[in-house]
């Protein structure tokens, strides 16, 4: 049995999410169906972080155990030749040592893109979230800094979140404006269900002037989801990259250079 690791890119707008669901189109089901065809036997995958319906990935990391001899280019080219147009395998490599796509990860990086102009996009309807009301990205960025650190994010988790603990370590949050686009980038050791979308909803209310800059801090202290405002839509959300200890030989996204040294202690 050999373990291979794959980088997967997908447009989540046509899927019920990453995970297998009965009678639903999921990224996992499409990918496993194709990998099983290449292997000529069933293949099961495990990902770094399950994404919700409508959420995209620039580099989801997946591993699977296979007992057939295939060159890496066979998985890459063969897999992509069978995959639908909204999923692509972007790289394949041999797993090093005890690598596990989920449990070996130190941090995940997400990006949320908001088109902030009076008119919706004709081209990016399912790739960005549209907000016609002017957003103050500088104020949003200041508010976001209250979330950095190890906190109880109960006010920012979905009501049905199944995680046993609401504590997460947020390494950094950046909010900036590029023309008509406001971009939120957030990195944490892991995320609760809907955590990024709920944080985005709070920051958007602050950016519109509906709430004060310290509202995010107030919500952290409250630990009550019902006080936390609107959950932002899924379409502007992207899993950008996953950070692993250097011993696994995985490439690092440049944004991870901002990780504090204690988060990179395994490197």
PDB file of C-alpha atoms in Angstrom:
ATOM      1  CA  UNK A   1       0.000   0.000   0.000  1.00  0.00           C
ATOM      2  CA  UNK A   2       1.423   3.383  -1.001  1.00  0.00           C
ATOM      3  CA  UNK A   3       0.129   6.779   0.066  1.00  0.00           C
ATOM      4  CA  UNK A   4      -0.049   9.513  -2.562  1.00  0.00           C
ATOM      5  CA  UNK A   5      -0.845  13.185  -2.018  1.00  0.00           C
ATOM      6  CA  UNK A   6      -2.730  15.372  -4.473  1.00  0.00           C
ATOM      7  CA  UNK A   7      -3.373  19.098  -4.785  1.00  0.00           C
ATOM      8  CA  UNK A   8      -6.941  19.752  -5.932  1.00  0.00           C
ATOM      9  CA  UNK A   9      -8.475  22.920  -7.369  1.00  0.00           C
ATOM     10  CA  UNK A  10     -12.241  23.266  -7.721  1.00  0.00           C
ATOM     11  CA  UNK A  11     -15.087  25.654  -8.345  1.00  0.00           C
ATOM     12  CA  UNK A  12     -17.464  24.805  -5.523  1.00  0.00           C
ATOM     13  CA  UNK A  13     -20.535  26.498  -6.959  1.00  0.00           C
ATOM     14  CA  UNK A  14     -21.828  23.281  -8.530  1.00  0.00           C
ATOM     15  CA  UNK A  15     -21.262  21.026  -5.507  1.00  0.00           C
ATOM     16  CA  UNK A  16     -23.010  20.229  -2.240  1.00  0.00           C
ATOM     17  CA  UNK A  17     -19.595  20.579  -0.602  1.00  0.00           C
ATOM     18  CA  UNK A  18     -16.496  18.426  -0.298  1.00  0.00           C
ATOM     19  CA  UNK A  19     -17.965  15.448   1.549  1.00  0.00           C
ATOM     20  CA  UNK A  20     -19.926  12.523   0.133  1.00  0.00           C
ATOM     21  CA  UNK A  21     -23.685  13.028   0.529  1.00  0.00           C
ATOM     22  CA  UNK A  22     -26.466  10.709  -0.682  1.00  0.00           C
ATOM     23  CA  UNK A  23     -27.969  11.818  -3.999  1.00  0.00           C
ATOM     24  CA  UNK A  24     -25.845  14.976  -4.015  1.00  0.00           C
ATOM     25  CA  UNK A  25     -22.955  16.038  -6.233  1.00  0.00           C
ATOM     26  CA  UNK A  26     -19.832  16.436  -4.072  1.00  0.00           C
ATOM     27  CA  UNK A  27     -16.162  17.064  -4.824  1.00  0.00           C
ATOM     28  CA  UNK A  28     -15.137  13.933  -2.937  1.00  0.00           C
ATOM     29  CA  UNK A  29     -17.514  11.679  -4.840  1.00  0.00           C
ATOM     30  CA  UNK A  30     -16.394  13.023  -8.234  1.00  0.00           C
ATOM     31  CA  UNK A  31     -12.716  12.742  -7.325  1.00  0.00           C
ATOM     32  CA  UNK A  32     -12.965   9.240  -5.854  1.00  0.00           C
ATOM     33  CA  UNK A  33     -14.942   8.011  -8.849  1.00  0.00           C
ATOM     34  CA  UNK A  34     -12.187   9.182 -11.197  1.00  0.00           C
ATOM     35  CA  UNK A  35      -9.252   7.978  -9.064  1.00  0.00           C
ATOM     36  CA  UNK A  36     -10.940   4.587  -8.782  1.00  0.00           C
ATOM     37  CA  UNK A  37     -11.159   4.467 -12.569  1.00  0.00           C
ATOM     38  CA  UNK A  38      -7.434   5.237 -12.902  1.00  0.00           C
ATOM     39  CA  UNK A  39      -6.560   2.644 -10.221  1.00  0.00           C
ATOM     40  CA  UNK A  40      -9.081   0.115 -11.553  1.00  0.00           C
ATOM     41  CA  UNK A  41     -10.234  -0.468  -7.964  1.00  0.00           C
ATOM     42  CA  UNK A  42     -11.963   1.594  -5.243  1.00  0.00           C
ATOM     43  CA  UNK A  43     -10.026   4.585  -3.882  1.00  0.00           C
ATOM     44  CA  UNK A  44     -10.953   6.547  -0.745  1.00  0.00           C
ATOM     45  CA  UNK A  45      -9.670  10.076  -0.120  1.00  0.00           C
ATOM     46  CA  UNK A  46      -9.060  12.200   2.974  1.00  0.00           C
ATOM     47  CA  UNK A  47      -8.779  15.980   2.656  1.00  0.00           C
ATOM     48  CA  UNK A  48      -7.113  18.713   4.702  1.00  0.00           C
ATOM     49  CA  UNK A  49     -10.378  20.548   5.352  1.00  0.00           C
ATOM     50  CA  UNK A  50     -13.944  19.867   4.263  1.00  0.00           C
ATOM     51  CA  UNK A  51     -15.488  22.807   2.415  1.00  0.00           C
ATOM     52  CA  UNK A  52     -19.188  23.688   2.366  1.00  0.00           C
ATOM     53  CA  UNK A  53     -21.537  23.910  -0.604  1.00  0.00           C
ATOM     54  CA  UNK A  54     -20.496  26.747  -2.900  1.00  0.00           C
ATOM     55  CA  UNK A  55     -17.009  27.151  -1.389  1.00  0.00           C
ATOM     56  CA  UNK A  56     -14.015  26.964  -3.724  1.00  0.00           C
ATOM     57  CA  UNK A  57     -10.456  25.661  -3.358  1.00  0.00           C
ATOM     58  CA  UNK A  58      -7.258  26.872  -4.969  1.00  0.00           C
ATOM     59  CA  UNK A  59      -5.227  24.072  -3.389  1.00  0.00           C
ATOM     60  CA  UNK A  60      -7.102  21.517  -1.339  1.00  0.00           C
ATOM     61  CA  UNK A  61      -4.708  18.788  -0.150  1.00  0.00           C
ATOM     62  CA  UNK A  62      -5.869  15.170  -0.361  1.00  0.00           C
ATOM     63  CA  UNK A  63      -4.235  11.836   0.365  1.00  0.00           C
ATOM     64  CA  UNK A  64      -5.236   8.307  -0.569  1.00  0.00           C
ATOM     65  CA  UNK A  65      -3.758   4.840  -0.124  1.00  0.00           C
ATOM     66  CA  UNK A  66      -3.368   2.759  -3.271  1.00  0.00           C
ATOM     67  CA  UNK A  67      -1.983  -0.701  -3.967  1.00  0.00           C
ATOM     68  CA  UNK A  68      -1.409  -0.312  -7.686  1.00  0.00           C
ATOM     69  CA  UNK A  69       1.696   0.850  -9.514  1.00  0.00           C
ATOM     70  CA  UNK A  70       0.969   4.065 -11.394  1.00  0.00           C
ATOM     71  CA  UNK A  71       3.332   6.844 -12.392  1.00  0.00           C
ATOM     72  CA  UNK A  72       2.449  10.244 -10.948  1.00  0.00           C
ATOM     73  CA  UNK A  73       1.675  11.603 -14.392  1.00  0.00           C
ATOM     74  CA  UNK A  74      -0.873   8.795 -14.825  1.00  0.00           C
ATOM     75  CA  UNK A  75      -2.803  10.039 -11.800  1.00  0.00           C
ATOM     76  CA  UNK A  76      -2.461  13.644 -12.955  1.00  0.00           C
ATOM     77  CA  UNK A  77      -3.183  13.327 -16.672  1.00  0.00           C
ATOM     78  CA  UNK A  78      -5.495  10.333 -16.428  1.00  0.00           C
ATOM     79  CA  UNK A  79      -7.418  11.838 -13.542  1.00  0.00           C
ATOM     80  CA  UNK A  80      -7.887  15.202 -15.254  1.00  0.00           C
ATOM     81  CA  UNK A  81      -9.002  13.561 -18.489  1.00  0.00           C
ATOM     82  CA  UNK A  82     -11.975  12.029 -16.627  1.00  0.00           C
ATOM     83  CA  UNK A  83     -12.760  14.829 -14.169  1.00  0.00           C
ATOM     84  CA  UNK A  84     -15.526  17.375 -14.855  1.00  0.00           C
ATOM     85  CA  UNK A  85     -14.422  20.867 -15.836  1.00  0.00           C
ATOM     86  CA  UNK A  86     -14.950  22.305 -12.332  1.00  0.00           C
ATOM     87  CA  UNK A  87     -12.331  20.053 -10.670  1.00  0.00           C
ATOM     88  CA  UNK A  88      -8.637  19.722 -11.496  1.00  0.00           C
ATOM     89  CA  UNK A  89      -5.743  17.780 -10.009  1.00  0.00           C
ATOM     90  CA  UNK A  90      -2.903  20.317 -10.050  1.00  0.00           C
ATOM     91  CA  UNK A  91      -0.097  18.120  -8.652  1.00  0.00           C
ATOM     92  CA  UNK A  92       0.603  14.607  -7.364  1.00  0.00           C
ATOM     93  CA  UNK A  93       3.456  13.385  -5.155  1.00  0.00           C
ATOM     94  CA  UNK A  94       4.498  10.523  -2.898  1.00  0.00           C
ATOM     95  CA  UNK A  95       3.610  10.955   0.775  1.00  0.00           C
ATOM     96  CA  UNK A  96       6.590  11.248   3.108  1.00  0.00           C
ATOM     97  CA  UNK A  97       6.654   9.159   6.284  1.00  0.00           C
ATOM     98  CA  UNK A  98       3.382   9.300   8.240  1.00  0.00           C
ATOM     99  CA  UNK A  99       1.849  12.206   6.306  1.00  0.00           C
ATOM    100  CA  UNK A 100      -1.885  12.726   6.829  1.00  0.00           C
ATOM    101  CA  UNK A 101      -3.699  15.428   4.841  1.00  0.00           C
ATOM    102  CA  UNK A 102      -5.791  16.515   7.827  1.00  0.00           C
ATOM    103  CA  UNK A 103      -3.877  15.642  10.983  1.00  0.00           C
ATOM    104  CA  UNK A 104      -0.416  16.660   9.766  1.00  0.00           C
ATOM    105  CA  UNK A 105      -1.547  20.200   8.924  1.00  0.00           C
ATOM    106  CA  UNK A 106      -0.345  23.079  11.093  1.00  0.00           C
ATOM    107  CA  UNK A 107      -2.478  25.819   9.546  1.00  0.00           C
ATOM    108  CA  UNK A 108      -5.070  26.546   6.876  1.00  0.00           C
ATOM    109  CA  UNK A 109      -5.346  29.730   4.828  1.00  0.00           C
ATOM    110  CA  UNK A 110      -8.703  31.005   3.560  1.00  0.00           C
ATOM    111  CA  UNK A 111      -9.546  34.001   1.399  1.00  0.00           C
ATOM    112  CA  UNK A 112     -12.888  35.769   1.119  1.00  0.00           C
ATOM    113  CA  UNK A 113     -13.492  38.040  -1.890  1.00  0.00           C
ATOM    114  CA  UNK A 114     -16.129  40.786  -1.848  1.00  0.00           C
ATOM    115  CA  UNK A 115     -17.035  42.734  -4.973  1.00  0.00           C
ATOM    116  CA  UNK A 116     -17.834  46.148  -3.517  1.00  0.00           C
ATOM    117  CA  UNK A 117     -19.513  48.262  -6.185  1.00  0.00           C
ATOM    118  CA  UNK A 118     -23.058  49.348  -7.093  1.00  0.00           C
ATOM    119  CA  UNK A 119     -23.471  46.722  -9.841  1.00  0.00           C
ATOM    120  CA  UNK A 120     -23.215  42.922  -9.720  1.00  0.00           C
ATOM    121  CA  UNK A 121     -20.668  41.125 -11.877  1.00  0.00           C
ATOM    122  CA  UNK A 122     -21.822  39.439 -15.078  1.00  0.00           C
ATOM    123  CA  UNK A 123     -18.804  37.109 -14.938  1.00  0.00           C
ATOM    124  CA  UNK A 124     -18.132  36.365 -11.266  1.00  0.00           C
ATOM    125  CA  UNK A 125     -21.596  35.679  -9.885  1.00  0.00           C
ATOM    126  CA  UNK A 126     -20.546  32.474  -8.106  1.00  0.00           C
ATOM    127  CA  UNK A 127     -16.900  33.410  -7.489  1.00  0.00           C
ATOM    128  CA  UNK A 128     -17.345  36.530  -5.331  1.00  0.00           C
ATOM    129  CA  UNK A 129     -19.851  37.957  -2.875  1.00  0.00           C
ATOM    130  CA  UNK A 130     -21.413  41.217  -4.008  1.00  0.00           C
ATOM    131  CA  UNK A 131     -21.941  44.126  -1.606  1.00  0.00           C
ATOM    132  CA  UNK A 132     -23.317  47.366  -3.022  1.00  0.00           C
ATOM    133  CA  UNK A 133     -22.954  49.331   0.241  1.00  0.00           C
ATOM    134  CA  UNK A 134     -19.476  50.979   0.537  1.00  0.00           C
ATOM    135  CA  UNK A 135     -17.097  49.077   2.824  1.00  0.00           C
ATOM    136  CA  UNK A 136     -14.279  50.675   4.817  1.00  0.00           C
ATOM    137  CA  UNK A 137     -11.536  48.085   4.470  1.00  0.00           C
ATOM    138  CA  UNK A 138      -9.211  49.898   6.890  1.00  0.00           C
ATOM    139  CA  UNK A 139     -11.782  49.799   9.675  1.00  0.00           C
ATOM    140  CA  UNK A 140     -12.514  46.138   8.879  1.00  0.00           C
ATOM    141  CA  UNK A 141      -8.812  45.332   9.153  1.00  0.00           C
ATOM    142  CA  UNK A 142      -8.523  47.055  12.529  1.00  0.00           C
ATOM    143  CA  UNK A 143     -11.575  45.177  13.800  1.00  0.00           C
ATOM    144  CA  UNK A 144     -10.188  41.876  12.521  1.00  0.00           C
ATOM    145  CA  UNK A 145      -7.086  42.172  14.703  1.00  0.00           C
ATOM    146  CA  UNK A 146      -9.244  41.540  17.786  1.00  0.00           C
ATOM    147  CA  UNK A 147      -9.674  37.976  16.487  1.00  0.00           C
ATOM    148  CA  UNK A 148      -5.958  37.145  16.327  1.00  0.00           C
ATOM    149  CA  UNK A 149      -4.843  34.700  19.014  1.00  0.00           C
ATOM    150  CA  UNK A 150      -6.255  31.670  20.797  1.00  0.00           C
ATOM    151  CA  UNK A 151      -9.935  32.366  21.515  1.00  0.00           C
ATOM    152  CA  UNK A 152     -13.278  30.715  22.092  1.00  0.00           C
ATOM    153  CA  UNK A 153     -15.053  31.360  18.779  1.00  0.00           C
ATOM    154  CA  UNK A 154     -18.507  30.217  19.922  1.00  0.00           C
ATOM    155  CA  UNK A 155     -20.037  33.426  18.532  1.00  0.00           C
ATOM    156  CA  UNK A 156     -18.573  32.598  15.121  1.00  0.00           C
ATOM    157  CA  UNK A 157     -19.513  28.927  14.733  1.00  0.00           C
ATOM    158  CA  UNK A 158     -22.567  27.444  13.036  1.00  0.00           C
ATOM    159  CA  UNK A 159     -25.382  26.336  15.318  1.00  0.00           C
ATOM    160  CA  UNK A 160     -24.908  22.751  14.145  1.00  0.00           C
ATOM    161  CA  UNK A 161     -21.094  22.730  14.446  1.00  0.00           C
ATOM    162  CA  UNK A 162     -19.991  19.344  15.803  1.00  0.00           C
ATOM    163  CA  UNK A 163     -16.518  20.308  17.044  1.00  0.00           C
ATOM    164  CA  UNK A 164     -16.001  19.442  20.708  1.00  0.00           C
ATOM    165  CA  UNK A 165     -14.094  22.671  21.368  1.00  0.00           C
ATOM    166  CA  UNK A 166     -14.763  26.194  20.097  1.00  0.00           C
ATOM    167  CA  UNK A 167     -11.159  27.282  20.736  1.00  0.00           C
ATOM    168  CA  UNK A 168      -9.077  28.024  17.672  1.00  0.00           C
ATOM    169  CA  UNK A 169      -5.744  29.771  17.169  1.00  0.00           C
ATOM    170  CA  UNK A 170      -6.019  32.518  14.549  1.00  0.00           C
ATOM    171  CA  UNK A 171      -2.502  33.356  13.390  1.00  0.00           C
ATOM    172  CA  UNK A 172      -3.341  36.420  11.303  1.00  0.00           C
ATOM    173  CA  UNK A 173      -6.185  38.240   9.552  1.00  0.00           C
ATOM    174  CA  UNK A 174      -5.667  40.817   6.798  1.00  0.00           C
ATOM    175  CA  UNK A 175      -8.310  42.940   5.103  1.00  0.00           C
ATOM    176  CA  UNK A 176      -7.398  45.118   2.131  1.00  0.00           C
ATOM    177  CA  UNK A 177      -9.004  46.825  -0.835  1.00  0.00           C
ATOM    178  CA  UNK A 178      -7.894  46.321  -4.438  1.00  0.00           C
ATOM    179  CA  UNK A 179     -10.009  48.581  -6.624  1.00  0.00           C
ATOM    180  CA  UNK A 180     -13.631  47.432  -6.363  1.00  0.00           C
ATOM    181  CA  UNK A 181     -12.633  44.319  -4.438  1.00  0.00           C
ATOM    182  CA  UNK A 182     -12.257  43.865  -0.682  1.00  0.00           C
ATOM    183  CA  UNK A 183     -10.198  40.809   0.258  1.00  0.00           C
ATOM    184  CA  UNK A 184     -10.149  39.126   3.649  1.00  0.00           C
ATOM    185  CA  UNK A 185      -7.364  36.629   4.279  1.00  0.00           C
ATOM    186  CA  UNK A 186      -7.400  34.579   7.471  1.00  0.00           C
ATOM    187  CA  UNK A 187      -5.027  31.880   8.711  1.00  0.00           C
ATOM    188  CA  UNK A 188      -5.673  29.591  11.680  1.00  0.00           C
ATOM    189  CA  UNK A 189      -4.649  26.197  12.961  1.00  0.00           C
ATOM    190  CA  UNK A 190      -8.165  24.984  12.082  1.00  0.00           C
ATOM    191  CA  UNK A 191     -11.651  26.395  11.575  1.00  0.00           C
ATOM    192  CA  UNK A 192     -15.090  25.778  13.025  1.00  0.00           C
ATOM    193  CA  UNK A 193     -18.088  25.202  10.774  1.00  0.00           C
ATOM    194  CA  UNK A 194     -18.959  28.502   9.036  1.00  0.00           C
ATOM    195  CA  UNK A 195     -16.295  30.304  11.084  1.00  0.00           C
ATOM    196  CA  UNK A 196     -14.780  32.274   8.183  1.00  0.00           C
ATOM    197  CA  UNK A 197     -18.184  33.176   6.755  1.00  0.00           C
ATOM    198  CA  UNK A 198     -19.436  34.334  10.158  1.00  0.00           C
ATOM    199  CA  UNK A 199     -16.300  36.403  10.730  1.00  0.00           C
ATOM    200  CA  UNK A 200     -16.794  37.923   7.283  1.00  0.00           C
ATOM    201  CA  UNK A 201     -20.414  38.793   8.064  1.00  0.00           C
ATOM    202  CA  UNK A 202     -19.320  40.592  11.230  1.00  0.00           C
ATOM    203  CA  UNK A 203     -16.515  42.469   9.467  1.00  0.00           C
ATOM    204  CA  UNK A 204     -18.859  43.538   6.663  1.00  0.00           C
ATOM    205  CA  UNK A 205     -21.327  45.017   9.172  1.00  0.00           C
ATOM    206  CA  UNK A 206     -18.440  46.894  10.764  1.00  0.00           C
ATOM    207  CA  UNK A 207     -17.170  48.026   7.367  1.00  0.00           C
ATOM    208  CA  UNK A 208     -20.631  49.363   6.482  1.00  0.00           C
ATOM    209  CA  UNK A 209     -20.774  51.316   9.728  1.00  0.00           C
ATOM    210  CA  UNK A 210     -23.644  49.255  11.154  1.00  0.00           C
ATOM    211  CA  UNK A 211     -21.506  48.209  14.122  1.00  0.00           C
ATOM    212  CA  UNK A 212     -18.575  49.713  16.026  1.00  0.00           C
ATOM    213  CA  UNK A 213     -15.008  48.634  15.391  1.00  0.00           C
ATOM    214  CA  UNK A 214     -14.819  46.738  18.706  1.00  0.00           C
ATOM    215  CA  UNK A 215     -17.944  44.657  17.995  1.00  0.00           C
ATOM    216  CA  UNK A 216     -15.800  41.641  17.073  1.00  0.00           C
ATOM    217  CA  UNK A 217     -14.196  41.813  20.524  1.00  0.00           C
ATOM    218  CA  UNK A 218     -17.624  42.082  22.172  1.00  0.00           C
ATOM    219  CA  UNK A 219     -18.810  38.987  20.313  1.00  0.00           C
ATOM    220  CA  UNK A 220     -15.748  36.992  21.329  1.00  0.00           C
ATOM    221  CA  UNK A 221     -16.508  37.737  24.967  1.00  0.00           C
ATOM    222  CA  UNK A 222     -20.223  36.957  24.577  1.00  0.00           C
ATOM    223  CA  UNK A 223     -19.682  33.409  23.208  1.00  0.00           C
ATOM    224  CA  UNK A 224     -23.201  33.374  21.767  1.00  0.00           C
ATOM    225  CA  UNK A 225     -23.774  32.683  18.069  1.00  0.00           C
ATOM    226  CA  UNK A 226     -27.215  34.336  18.095  1.00  0.00           C
ATOM    227  CA  UNK A 227     -25.503  37.710  18.710  1.00  0.00           C
ATOM    228  CA  UNK A 228     -23.062  37.270  15.848  1.00  0.00           C
ATOM    229  CA  UNK A 229     -24.902  38.671  12.855  1.00  0.00           C
ATOM    230  CA  UNK A 230     -25.382  37.346   9.334  1.00  0.00           C
ATOM    231  CA  UNK A 231     -23.417  34.444   7.837  1.00  0.00           C
ATOM    232  CA  UNK A 232     -21.773  35.661   4.619  1.00  0.00           C
ATOM    233  CA  UNK A 233     -22.597  33.701   1.425  1.00  0.00           C
ATOM    234  CA  UNK A 234     -20.283  30.818   0.427  1.00  0.00           C
ATOM    235  CA  UNK A 235     -19.417  31.976  -3.071  1.00  0.00           C
ATOM    236  CA  UNK A 236     -16.655  34.413  -2.133  1.00  0.00           C
ATOM    237  CA  UNK A 237     -14.808  31.887   0.022  1.00  0.00           C
ATOM    238  CA  UNK A 238     -11.684  30.008  -1.082  1.00  0.00           C
ATOM    239  CA  UNK A 239      -9.449  27.476   0.653  1.00  0.00           C
ATOM    240  CA  UNK A 240      -6.133  28.901  -0.529  1.00  0.00           C
ATOM    241  CA  UNK A 241      -3.489  26.613   0.920  1.00  0.00           C
ATOM    242  CA  UNK A 242      -2.506  24.315   3.791  1.00  0.00           C
ATOM    243  CA  UNK A 243       0.694  24.526   5.829  1.00  0.00           C
ATOM    244  CA  UNK A 244       2.589  21.373   6.803  1.00  0.00           C
ATOM    245  CA  UNK A 245       5.833  20.799   8.741  1.00  0.00           C
ATOM    246  CA  UNK A 246       8.920  20.969   6.534  1.00  0.00           C
ATOM    247  CA  UNK A 247       9.660  17.257   7.072  1.00  0.00           C
ATOM    248  CA  UNK A 248       6.798  16.400   4.691  1.00  0.00           C
ATOM    249  CA  UNK A 249       8.351  18.301   1.791  1.00  0.00           C
ATOM    250  CA  UNK A 250       5.224  20.267   0.892  1.00  0.00           C
ATOM    251  CA  UNK A 251       5.481  23.661  -0.815  1.00  0.00           C
ATOM    252  CA  UNK A 252       4.619  26.764   1.211  1.00  0.00           C
ATOM    253  CA  UNK A 253       2.279  29.555   0.081  1.00  0.00           C
ATOM    254  CA  UNK A 254       4.030  32.957   0.439  1.00  0.00           C
ATOM    255  CA  UNK A 255       1.323  34.170   2.826  1.00  0.00           C
ATOM    256  CA  UNK A 256       2.521  31.627   5.390  1.00  0.00           C
ATOM    257  CA  UNK A 257       5.656  33.723   5.833  1.00  0.00           C
ATOM    258  CA  UNK A 258       3.510  35.752   8.248  1.00  0.00           C
ATOM    259  CA  UNK A 259       3.039  32.795  10.583  1.00  0.00           C
ATOM    260  CA  UNK A 260       4.503  33.421  14.044  1.00  0.00           C
ATOM    261  CA  UNK A 261       7.583  31.395  14.907  1.00  0.00           C
ATOM    262  CA  UNK A 262       5.785  29.251  17.485  1.00  0.00           C
ATOM    263  CA  UNK A 263       3.373  28.073  14.769  1.00  0.00           C
ATOM    264  CA  UNK A 264       6.352  26.945  12.666  1.00  0.00           C
ATOM    265  CA  UNK A 265       8.061  25.120  15.553  1.00  0.00           C
ATOM    266  CA  UNK A 266       7.943  21.802  13.715  1.00  0.00           C
ATOM    267  CA  UNK A 267       9.877  23.166  10.720  1.00  0.00           C
TER     268      UNK A 267
END
